[in-house]
Coordinates of C-alpha atoms in Angstrom, one line a residue:
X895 CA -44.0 -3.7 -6.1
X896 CA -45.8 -1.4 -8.3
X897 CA -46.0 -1.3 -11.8
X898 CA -45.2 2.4 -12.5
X899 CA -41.8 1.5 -10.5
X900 CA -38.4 2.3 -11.8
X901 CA -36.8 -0.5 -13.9
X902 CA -33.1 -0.5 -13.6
X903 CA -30.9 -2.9 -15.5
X904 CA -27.7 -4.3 -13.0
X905 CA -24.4 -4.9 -14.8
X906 CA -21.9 -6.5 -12.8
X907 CA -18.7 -7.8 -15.1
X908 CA -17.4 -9.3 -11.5
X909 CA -20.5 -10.8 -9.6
X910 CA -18.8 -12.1 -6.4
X911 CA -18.0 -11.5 -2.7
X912 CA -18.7 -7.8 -2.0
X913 CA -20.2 -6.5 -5.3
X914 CA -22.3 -9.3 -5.0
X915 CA -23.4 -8.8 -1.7
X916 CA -23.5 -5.0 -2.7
X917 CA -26.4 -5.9 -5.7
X918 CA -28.0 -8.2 -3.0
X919 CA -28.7 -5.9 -0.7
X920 CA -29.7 -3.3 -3.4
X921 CA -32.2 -4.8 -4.7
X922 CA -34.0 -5.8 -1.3
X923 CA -34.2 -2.3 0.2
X924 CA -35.2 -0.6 -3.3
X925 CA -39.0 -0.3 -4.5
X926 CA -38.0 -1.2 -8.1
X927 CA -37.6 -3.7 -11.0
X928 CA -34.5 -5.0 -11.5
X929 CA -32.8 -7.2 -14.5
X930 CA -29.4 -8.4 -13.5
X931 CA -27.0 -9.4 -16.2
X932 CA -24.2 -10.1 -14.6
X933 CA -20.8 -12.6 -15.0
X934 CA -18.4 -14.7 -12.9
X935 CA -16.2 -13.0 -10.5
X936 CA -12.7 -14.1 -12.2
X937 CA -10.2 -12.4 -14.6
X938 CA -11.3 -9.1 -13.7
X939 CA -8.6 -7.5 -16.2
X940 CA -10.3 -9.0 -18.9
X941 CA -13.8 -8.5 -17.9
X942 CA -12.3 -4.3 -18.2
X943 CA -11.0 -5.2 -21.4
X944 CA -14.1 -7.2 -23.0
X945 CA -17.5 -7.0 -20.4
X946 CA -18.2 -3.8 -22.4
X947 CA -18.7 -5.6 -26.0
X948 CA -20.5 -8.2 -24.3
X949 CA -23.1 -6.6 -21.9
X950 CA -24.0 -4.1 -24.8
X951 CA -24.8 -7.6 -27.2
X952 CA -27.1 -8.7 -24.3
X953 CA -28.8 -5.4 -23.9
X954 CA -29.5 -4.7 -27.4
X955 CA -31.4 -8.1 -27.4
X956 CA -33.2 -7.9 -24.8
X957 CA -34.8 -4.6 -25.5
X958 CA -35.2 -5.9 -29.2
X959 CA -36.8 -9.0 -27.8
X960 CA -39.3 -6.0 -25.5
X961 CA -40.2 -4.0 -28.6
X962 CA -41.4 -7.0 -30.6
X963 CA -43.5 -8.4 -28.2
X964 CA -45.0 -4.7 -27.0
X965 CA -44.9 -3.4 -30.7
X966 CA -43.5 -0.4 -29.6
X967 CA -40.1 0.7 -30.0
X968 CA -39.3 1.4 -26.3
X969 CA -35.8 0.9 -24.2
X970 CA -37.7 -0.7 -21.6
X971 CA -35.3 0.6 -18.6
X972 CA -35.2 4.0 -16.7
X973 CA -31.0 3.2 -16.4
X974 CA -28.2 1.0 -15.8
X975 CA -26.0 0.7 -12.7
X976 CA -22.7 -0.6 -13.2
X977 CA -19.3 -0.9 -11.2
X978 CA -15.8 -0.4 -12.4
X979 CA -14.9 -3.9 -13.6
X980 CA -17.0 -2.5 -17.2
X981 CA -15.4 -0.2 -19.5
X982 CA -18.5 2.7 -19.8
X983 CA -17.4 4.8 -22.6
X984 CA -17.3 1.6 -25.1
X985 CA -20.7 0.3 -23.4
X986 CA -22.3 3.9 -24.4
X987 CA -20.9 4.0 -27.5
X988 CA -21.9 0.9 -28.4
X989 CA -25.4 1.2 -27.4
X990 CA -25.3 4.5 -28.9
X991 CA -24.7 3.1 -32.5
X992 CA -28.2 1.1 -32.0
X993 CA -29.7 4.3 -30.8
X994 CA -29.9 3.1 -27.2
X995 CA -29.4 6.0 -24.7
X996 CA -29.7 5.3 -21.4
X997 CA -28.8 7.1 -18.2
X998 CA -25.6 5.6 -16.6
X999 CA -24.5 5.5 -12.9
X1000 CA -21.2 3.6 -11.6
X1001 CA -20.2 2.8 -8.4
X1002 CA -16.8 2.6 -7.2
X1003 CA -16.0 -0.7 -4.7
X1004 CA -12.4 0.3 -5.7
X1005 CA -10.1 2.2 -8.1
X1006 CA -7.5 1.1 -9.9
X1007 CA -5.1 4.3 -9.8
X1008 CA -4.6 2.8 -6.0
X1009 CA -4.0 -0.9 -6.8
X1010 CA -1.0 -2.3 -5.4
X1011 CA 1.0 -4.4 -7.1
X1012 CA 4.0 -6.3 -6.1
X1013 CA 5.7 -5.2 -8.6
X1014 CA 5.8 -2.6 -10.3
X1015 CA 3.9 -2.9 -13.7
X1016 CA 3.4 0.3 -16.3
X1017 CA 0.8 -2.0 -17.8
X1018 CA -1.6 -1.4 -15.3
X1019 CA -2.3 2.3 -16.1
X1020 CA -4.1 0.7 -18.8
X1021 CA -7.0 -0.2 -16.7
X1022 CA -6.9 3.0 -14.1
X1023 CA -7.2 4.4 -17.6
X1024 CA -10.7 2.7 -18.2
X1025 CA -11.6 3.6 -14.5
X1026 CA -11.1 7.8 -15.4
X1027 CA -13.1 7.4 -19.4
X1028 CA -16.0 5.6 -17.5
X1029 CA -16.1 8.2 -14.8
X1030 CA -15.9 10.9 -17.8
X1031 CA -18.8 9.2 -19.4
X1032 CA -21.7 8.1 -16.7
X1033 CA -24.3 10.3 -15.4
X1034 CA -23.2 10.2 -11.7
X1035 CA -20.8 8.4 -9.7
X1036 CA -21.1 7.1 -6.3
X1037 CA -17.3 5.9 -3.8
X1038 CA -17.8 3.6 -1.0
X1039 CA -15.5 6.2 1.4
X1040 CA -13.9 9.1 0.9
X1041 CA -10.7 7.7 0.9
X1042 CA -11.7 5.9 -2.7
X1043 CA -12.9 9.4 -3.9
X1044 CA -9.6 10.8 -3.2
X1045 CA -7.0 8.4 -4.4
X1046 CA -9.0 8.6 -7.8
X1047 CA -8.9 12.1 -7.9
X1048 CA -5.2 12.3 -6.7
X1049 CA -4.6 9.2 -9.4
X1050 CA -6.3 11.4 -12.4
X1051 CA -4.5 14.4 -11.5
X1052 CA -1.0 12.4 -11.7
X1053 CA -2.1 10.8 -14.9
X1054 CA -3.1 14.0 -16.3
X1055 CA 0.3 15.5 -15.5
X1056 CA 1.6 13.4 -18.1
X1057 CA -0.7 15.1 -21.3
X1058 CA 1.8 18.1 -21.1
X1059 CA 1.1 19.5 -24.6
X1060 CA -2.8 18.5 -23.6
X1061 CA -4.6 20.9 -21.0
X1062 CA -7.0 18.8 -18.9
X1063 CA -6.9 19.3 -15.5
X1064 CA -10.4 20.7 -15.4
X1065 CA -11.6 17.1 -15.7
X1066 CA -10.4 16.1 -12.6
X1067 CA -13.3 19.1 -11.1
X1068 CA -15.8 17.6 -13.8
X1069 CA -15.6 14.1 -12.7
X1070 CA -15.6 15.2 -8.6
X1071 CA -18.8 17.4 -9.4
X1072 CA -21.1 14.4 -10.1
X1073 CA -19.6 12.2 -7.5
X1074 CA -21.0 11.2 -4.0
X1075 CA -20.0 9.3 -1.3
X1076 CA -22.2 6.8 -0.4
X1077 CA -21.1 3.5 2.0
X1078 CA -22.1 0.3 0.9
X1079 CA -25.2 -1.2 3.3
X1080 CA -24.4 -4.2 5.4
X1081 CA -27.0 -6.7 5.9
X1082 CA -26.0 -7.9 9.7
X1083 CA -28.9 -10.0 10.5
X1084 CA -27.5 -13.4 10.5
X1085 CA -24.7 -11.4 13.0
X1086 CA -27.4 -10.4 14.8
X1087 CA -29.8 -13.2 15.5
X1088 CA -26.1 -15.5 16.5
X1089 CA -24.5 -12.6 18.6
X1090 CA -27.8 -12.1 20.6
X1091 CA -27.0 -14.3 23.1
X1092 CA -23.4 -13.3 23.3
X1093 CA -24.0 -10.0 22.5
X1094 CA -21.4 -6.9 24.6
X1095 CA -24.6 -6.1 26.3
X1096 CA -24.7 -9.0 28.1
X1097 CA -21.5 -9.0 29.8
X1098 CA -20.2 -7.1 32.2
X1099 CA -18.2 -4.6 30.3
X1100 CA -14.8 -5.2 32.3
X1101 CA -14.1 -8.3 30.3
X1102 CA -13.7 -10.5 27.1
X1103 CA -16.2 -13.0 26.7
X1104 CA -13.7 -15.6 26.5
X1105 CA -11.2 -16.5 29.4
X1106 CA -8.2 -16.9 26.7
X1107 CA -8.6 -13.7 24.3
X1108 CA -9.9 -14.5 21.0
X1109 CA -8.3 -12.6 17.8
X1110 CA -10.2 -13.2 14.4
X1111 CA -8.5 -12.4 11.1
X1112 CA -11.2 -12.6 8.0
X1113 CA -9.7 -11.3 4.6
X1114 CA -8.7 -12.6 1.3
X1115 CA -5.7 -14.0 2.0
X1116 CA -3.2 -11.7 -0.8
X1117 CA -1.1 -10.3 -0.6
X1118 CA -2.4 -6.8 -0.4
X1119 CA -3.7 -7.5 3.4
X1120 CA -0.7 -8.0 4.2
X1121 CA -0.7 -11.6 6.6
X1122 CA 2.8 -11.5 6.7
X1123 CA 2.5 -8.7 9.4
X1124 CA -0.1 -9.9 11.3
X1125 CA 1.1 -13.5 11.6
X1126 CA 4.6 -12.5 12.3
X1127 CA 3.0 -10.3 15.3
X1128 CA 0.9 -13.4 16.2
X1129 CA 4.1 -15.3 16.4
X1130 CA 6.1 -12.9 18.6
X1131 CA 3.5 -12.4 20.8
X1132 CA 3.3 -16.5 21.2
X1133 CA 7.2 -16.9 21.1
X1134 CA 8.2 -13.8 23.2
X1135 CA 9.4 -13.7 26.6
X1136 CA 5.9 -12.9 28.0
X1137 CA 4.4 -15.6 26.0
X1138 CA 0.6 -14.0 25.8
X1139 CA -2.2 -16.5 26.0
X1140 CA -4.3 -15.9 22.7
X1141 CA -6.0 -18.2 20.2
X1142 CA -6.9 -17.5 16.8
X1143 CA -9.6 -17.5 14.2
X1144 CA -8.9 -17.0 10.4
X1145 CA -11.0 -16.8 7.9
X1146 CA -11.1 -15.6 4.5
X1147 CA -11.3 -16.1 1.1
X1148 CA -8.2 -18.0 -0.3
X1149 CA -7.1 -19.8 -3.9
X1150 CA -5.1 -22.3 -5.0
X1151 CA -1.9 -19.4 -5.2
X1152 CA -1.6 -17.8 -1.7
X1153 CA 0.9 -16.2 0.5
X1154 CA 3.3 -18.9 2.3
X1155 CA 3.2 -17.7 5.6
X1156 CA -0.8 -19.1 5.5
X1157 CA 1.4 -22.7 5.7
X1158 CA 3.4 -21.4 7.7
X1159 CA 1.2 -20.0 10.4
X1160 CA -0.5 -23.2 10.2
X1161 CA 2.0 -24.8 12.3
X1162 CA 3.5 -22.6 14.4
X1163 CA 0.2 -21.4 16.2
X1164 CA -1.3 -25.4 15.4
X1165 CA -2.0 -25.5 19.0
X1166 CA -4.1 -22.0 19.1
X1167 CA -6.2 -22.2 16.5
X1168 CA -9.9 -22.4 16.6
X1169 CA -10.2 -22.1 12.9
X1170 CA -8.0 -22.0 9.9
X1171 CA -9.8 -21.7 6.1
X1172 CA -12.7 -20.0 4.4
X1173 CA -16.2 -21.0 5.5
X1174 CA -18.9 -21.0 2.5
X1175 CA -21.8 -21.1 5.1
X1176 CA -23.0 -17.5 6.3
X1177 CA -24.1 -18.6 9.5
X1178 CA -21.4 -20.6 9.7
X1179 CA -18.7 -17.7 9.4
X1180 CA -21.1 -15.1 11.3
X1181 CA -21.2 -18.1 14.7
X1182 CA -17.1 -18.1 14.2
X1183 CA -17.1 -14.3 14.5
X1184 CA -19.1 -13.7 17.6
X1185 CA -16.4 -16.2 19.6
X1186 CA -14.3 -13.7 19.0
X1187 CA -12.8 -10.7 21.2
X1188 CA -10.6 -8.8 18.5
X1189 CA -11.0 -7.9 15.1
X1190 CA -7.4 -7.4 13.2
X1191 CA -6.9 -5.9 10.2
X1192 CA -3.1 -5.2 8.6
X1193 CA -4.1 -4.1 5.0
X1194 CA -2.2 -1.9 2.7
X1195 CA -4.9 -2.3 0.4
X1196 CA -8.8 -0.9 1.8
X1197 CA -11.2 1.0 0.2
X1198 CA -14.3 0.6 2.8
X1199 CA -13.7 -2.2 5.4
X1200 CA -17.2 -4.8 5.3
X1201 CA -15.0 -7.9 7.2
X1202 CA -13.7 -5.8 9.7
X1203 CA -17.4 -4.2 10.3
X1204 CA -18.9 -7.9 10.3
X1205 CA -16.4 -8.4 12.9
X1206 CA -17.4 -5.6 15.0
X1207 CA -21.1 -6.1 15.0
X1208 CA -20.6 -9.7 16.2
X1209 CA -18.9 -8.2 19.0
X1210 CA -15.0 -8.2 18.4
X1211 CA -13.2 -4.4 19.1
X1212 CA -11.5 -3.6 16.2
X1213 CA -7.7 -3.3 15.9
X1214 CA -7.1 -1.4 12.4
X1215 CA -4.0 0.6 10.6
X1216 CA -3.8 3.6 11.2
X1217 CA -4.4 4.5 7.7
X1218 CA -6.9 3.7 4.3
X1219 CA -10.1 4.2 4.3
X1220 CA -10.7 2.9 8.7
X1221 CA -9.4 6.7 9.5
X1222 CA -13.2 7.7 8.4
X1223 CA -14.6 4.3 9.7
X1224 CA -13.1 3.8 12.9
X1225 CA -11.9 6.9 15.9
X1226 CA -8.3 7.1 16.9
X1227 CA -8.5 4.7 20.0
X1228 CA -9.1 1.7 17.5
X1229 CA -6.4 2.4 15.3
X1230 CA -2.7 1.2 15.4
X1231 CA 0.6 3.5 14.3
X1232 CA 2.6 1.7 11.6
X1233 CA 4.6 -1.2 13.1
X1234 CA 3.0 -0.8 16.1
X1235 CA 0.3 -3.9 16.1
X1236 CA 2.0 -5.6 18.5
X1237 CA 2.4 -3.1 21.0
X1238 CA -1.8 -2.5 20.7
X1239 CA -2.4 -5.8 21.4
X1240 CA -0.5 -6.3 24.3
X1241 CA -1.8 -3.1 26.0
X1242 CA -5.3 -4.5 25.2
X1243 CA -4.5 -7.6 26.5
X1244 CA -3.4 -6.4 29.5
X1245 CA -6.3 -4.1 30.2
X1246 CA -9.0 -6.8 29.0
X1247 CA -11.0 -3.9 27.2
X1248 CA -13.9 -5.5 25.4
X1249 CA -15.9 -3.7 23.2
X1250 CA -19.7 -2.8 24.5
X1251 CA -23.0 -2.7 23.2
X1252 CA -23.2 0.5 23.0
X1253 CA -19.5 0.7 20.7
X1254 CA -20.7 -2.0 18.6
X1255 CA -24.1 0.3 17.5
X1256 CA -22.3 3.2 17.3
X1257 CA -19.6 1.6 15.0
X1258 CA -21.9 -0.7 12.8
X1259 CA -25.1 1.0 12.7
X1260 CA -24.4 3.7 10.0
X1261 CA -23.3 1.1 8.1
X1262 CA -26.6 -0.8 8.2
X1263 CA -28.7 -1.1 5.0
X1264 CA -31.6 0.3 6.9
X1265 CA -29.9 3.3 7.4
X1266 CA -28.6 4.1 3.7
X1267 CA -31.6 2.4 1.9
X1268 CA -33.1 6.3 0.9
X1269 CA -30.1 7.3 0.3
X1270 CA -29.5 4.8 -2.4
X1271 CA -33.0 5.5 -3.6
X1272 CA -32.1 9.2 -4.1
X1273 CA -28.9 8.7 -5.9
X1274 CA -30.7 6.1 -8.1
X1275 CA -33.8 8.4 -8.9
X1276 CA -33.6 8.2 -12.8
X1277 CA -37.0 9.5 -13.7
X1278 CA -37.0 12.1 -11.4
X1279 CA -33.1 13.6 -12.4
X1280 CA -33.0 16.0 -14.8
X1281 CA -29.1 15.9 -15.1
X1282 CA -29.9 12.7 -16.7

């Protein structure tokens, strides 16, 4: 790495699971320094609340520690990358008051003007409120599908609805000028090096690699992806009158709290599953995926779609809502009509329609980090933006 390279300083309020592989990724395909200041992935309402106060604390000392050991008051980093989970305008004003001014970009895994609760809670305007200041005050903003981009557009223009004696409906065209769309990279290689031998290349194209069809389900197990539909298909399908021959992999995720039906399902398809619980070994999870033939997913909540993607490239054909953000990822014949899953299954039962080599590519490969690396680079160009 050279010298003269960009230095940008990584905040991450919720290091875990995709934003961590997100920063992971990152900062292999990008010719720059990097300081990561980062902390645990848990209580993310009050790492919005709080992160802000702390991350600025940890900045200001760092570059003060810089300055007395160069002897030259300097900020020491070209900008900071940050995701949602920090509250930007309190981080910039903060800084600000120590005469710190850095250029800001956030990225958007998720909004919170589409978070789903159970149950209805005004409370939580409070944080898709954090979401809009931040947007309002970083340099540029990148979504992880279009479908993220527009619910938080849609979500500001409700919220702004409500300032009725306030005009300020041109912010919603403010915030979607500086935004991008930019997928998060994928790194597939352990997929890759265990699906080699198994890979949809290798068979014939006419059939599933396994004699009894294989159906893999791989998300946190909440609420918000919805098991209760997917199990209660999975026990129709087993109980029904044509009693389909299937067995089942499900991964995920999962805390001490979660849905019943994971119990449940637990015993009613005992004798077809190949694997219940979360795997903490990659290779582990990534050999479990490439047994299987189908991919589900049944989430109400889905800003991008990573699992279902990992899925795919280890040679499962997807089976996703028809809804979210899979209408951009996935074309029409992969998709399934609301209350429909069943009915998709069966006809792809029945047909034996793998997915091929070619599919899988063609699917996965946009995806890749190989193939968004300069695009990353680009949107993360500090010295070279002016806008900044």
């Amino acid at each position: 790495m050279r010298n003269d390279s960009q230095h940008i300083l990584l905040l991450e309020p919720y290091y875990g699971g995709s934003h961590k592989a997100f920063l992971l990724g990152l900062q292999q395909q990008l010719d720059c320094r990097f300081t990561l200041v980062a902390l645990p992935a848990r209580k993310w309402k009050m790492r919005m609340q709080l992160a802000a106060p702390w991350f600025a604390q940890r900045i200001v000392e760092m570059i003060a520690r810089r300055n007395a050991q160069d002897n030259a008051p300097s900020n020491c980093f070209d900008g900071i990358l940050t995701s949602t989970f920090l509250d930007a305008a309190v981080l910039r004003s903060l800084l600000s008051a120590q005469g710190i001014h850095l250029p800001l970009a956030m990225y958007f895994h998720e909004n919170q003007f589409s978070y789903p609760g159970r149950v209805y809670d005004p409370g939580m305007l409070q944080f898709a409120s954090i979401n809009f200041t931040s947007a309002l005050c970083a340099d540029r903003l990148a979504f992880n599908s279009r479908y993220n981009l527009k619910t938080f557009l849609d979500g500001i223009r409700f919220y702004l609805k409500k300032s009725a004696d306030m005009e300020l409906r041109h912010l919603e065209k403010q915030i979607q000028a500086k935004s991008v769309i930019l997928y998060p990279g994928i790194n597939f290689q352990e997929i890759d090096v265990l699906a080699e031998g198994a890979s949809a290349g290798e068979r014939s194209g006419q059939e599933n690699k396994n004699k009894v069809p294989v159906i893999v389900w791989n998300h946190r197990w909440e609420h918000d992806k919805d098991p209760e539909t997917f199990f209660h298909t999975l026990f129709e399908l087993a109980e029904g009158a044509e009693e389909f021959p299937f067995q089942v992999i499900v991964l995920g995720q999962h805390f001490r709290r979660q849905p019943e039906i994971f119990a449940q399902a637990k015993t009613v398809l005992s004798d077809r599953l190949i694997h219940f619980g979360y795997v903490k070994s990659r290779e582990e999870y990534a050999r479990l995926l490439t047994r299987g033939d189908y991919i589900v997913s049944t989430a109400r909540h889905e800003f991008f779609g990573i699992s279902v993607l990992e899925g795919v490239r280890a040679g499962c054909r997807p089976v996703v809502p028809d809804r979210l953000s899979y209408r951009e990822l996935f074309p029409k014949e992969y998709r399934y009509s609301e209350g429909k899953l069943g009915e998709h299954l069966r006809k792809l039962f029945f047909a034996s329609r793998p997915v091929t080599s070619g599919e899988v590519k063609m699917l996965t490969e946009p995806y890749s980090w190989s193939m968004l690396g300069e695009k990353y680079r680009e949107w993360l160009r500090f010295r070279k933006m002016t806008d900044f």
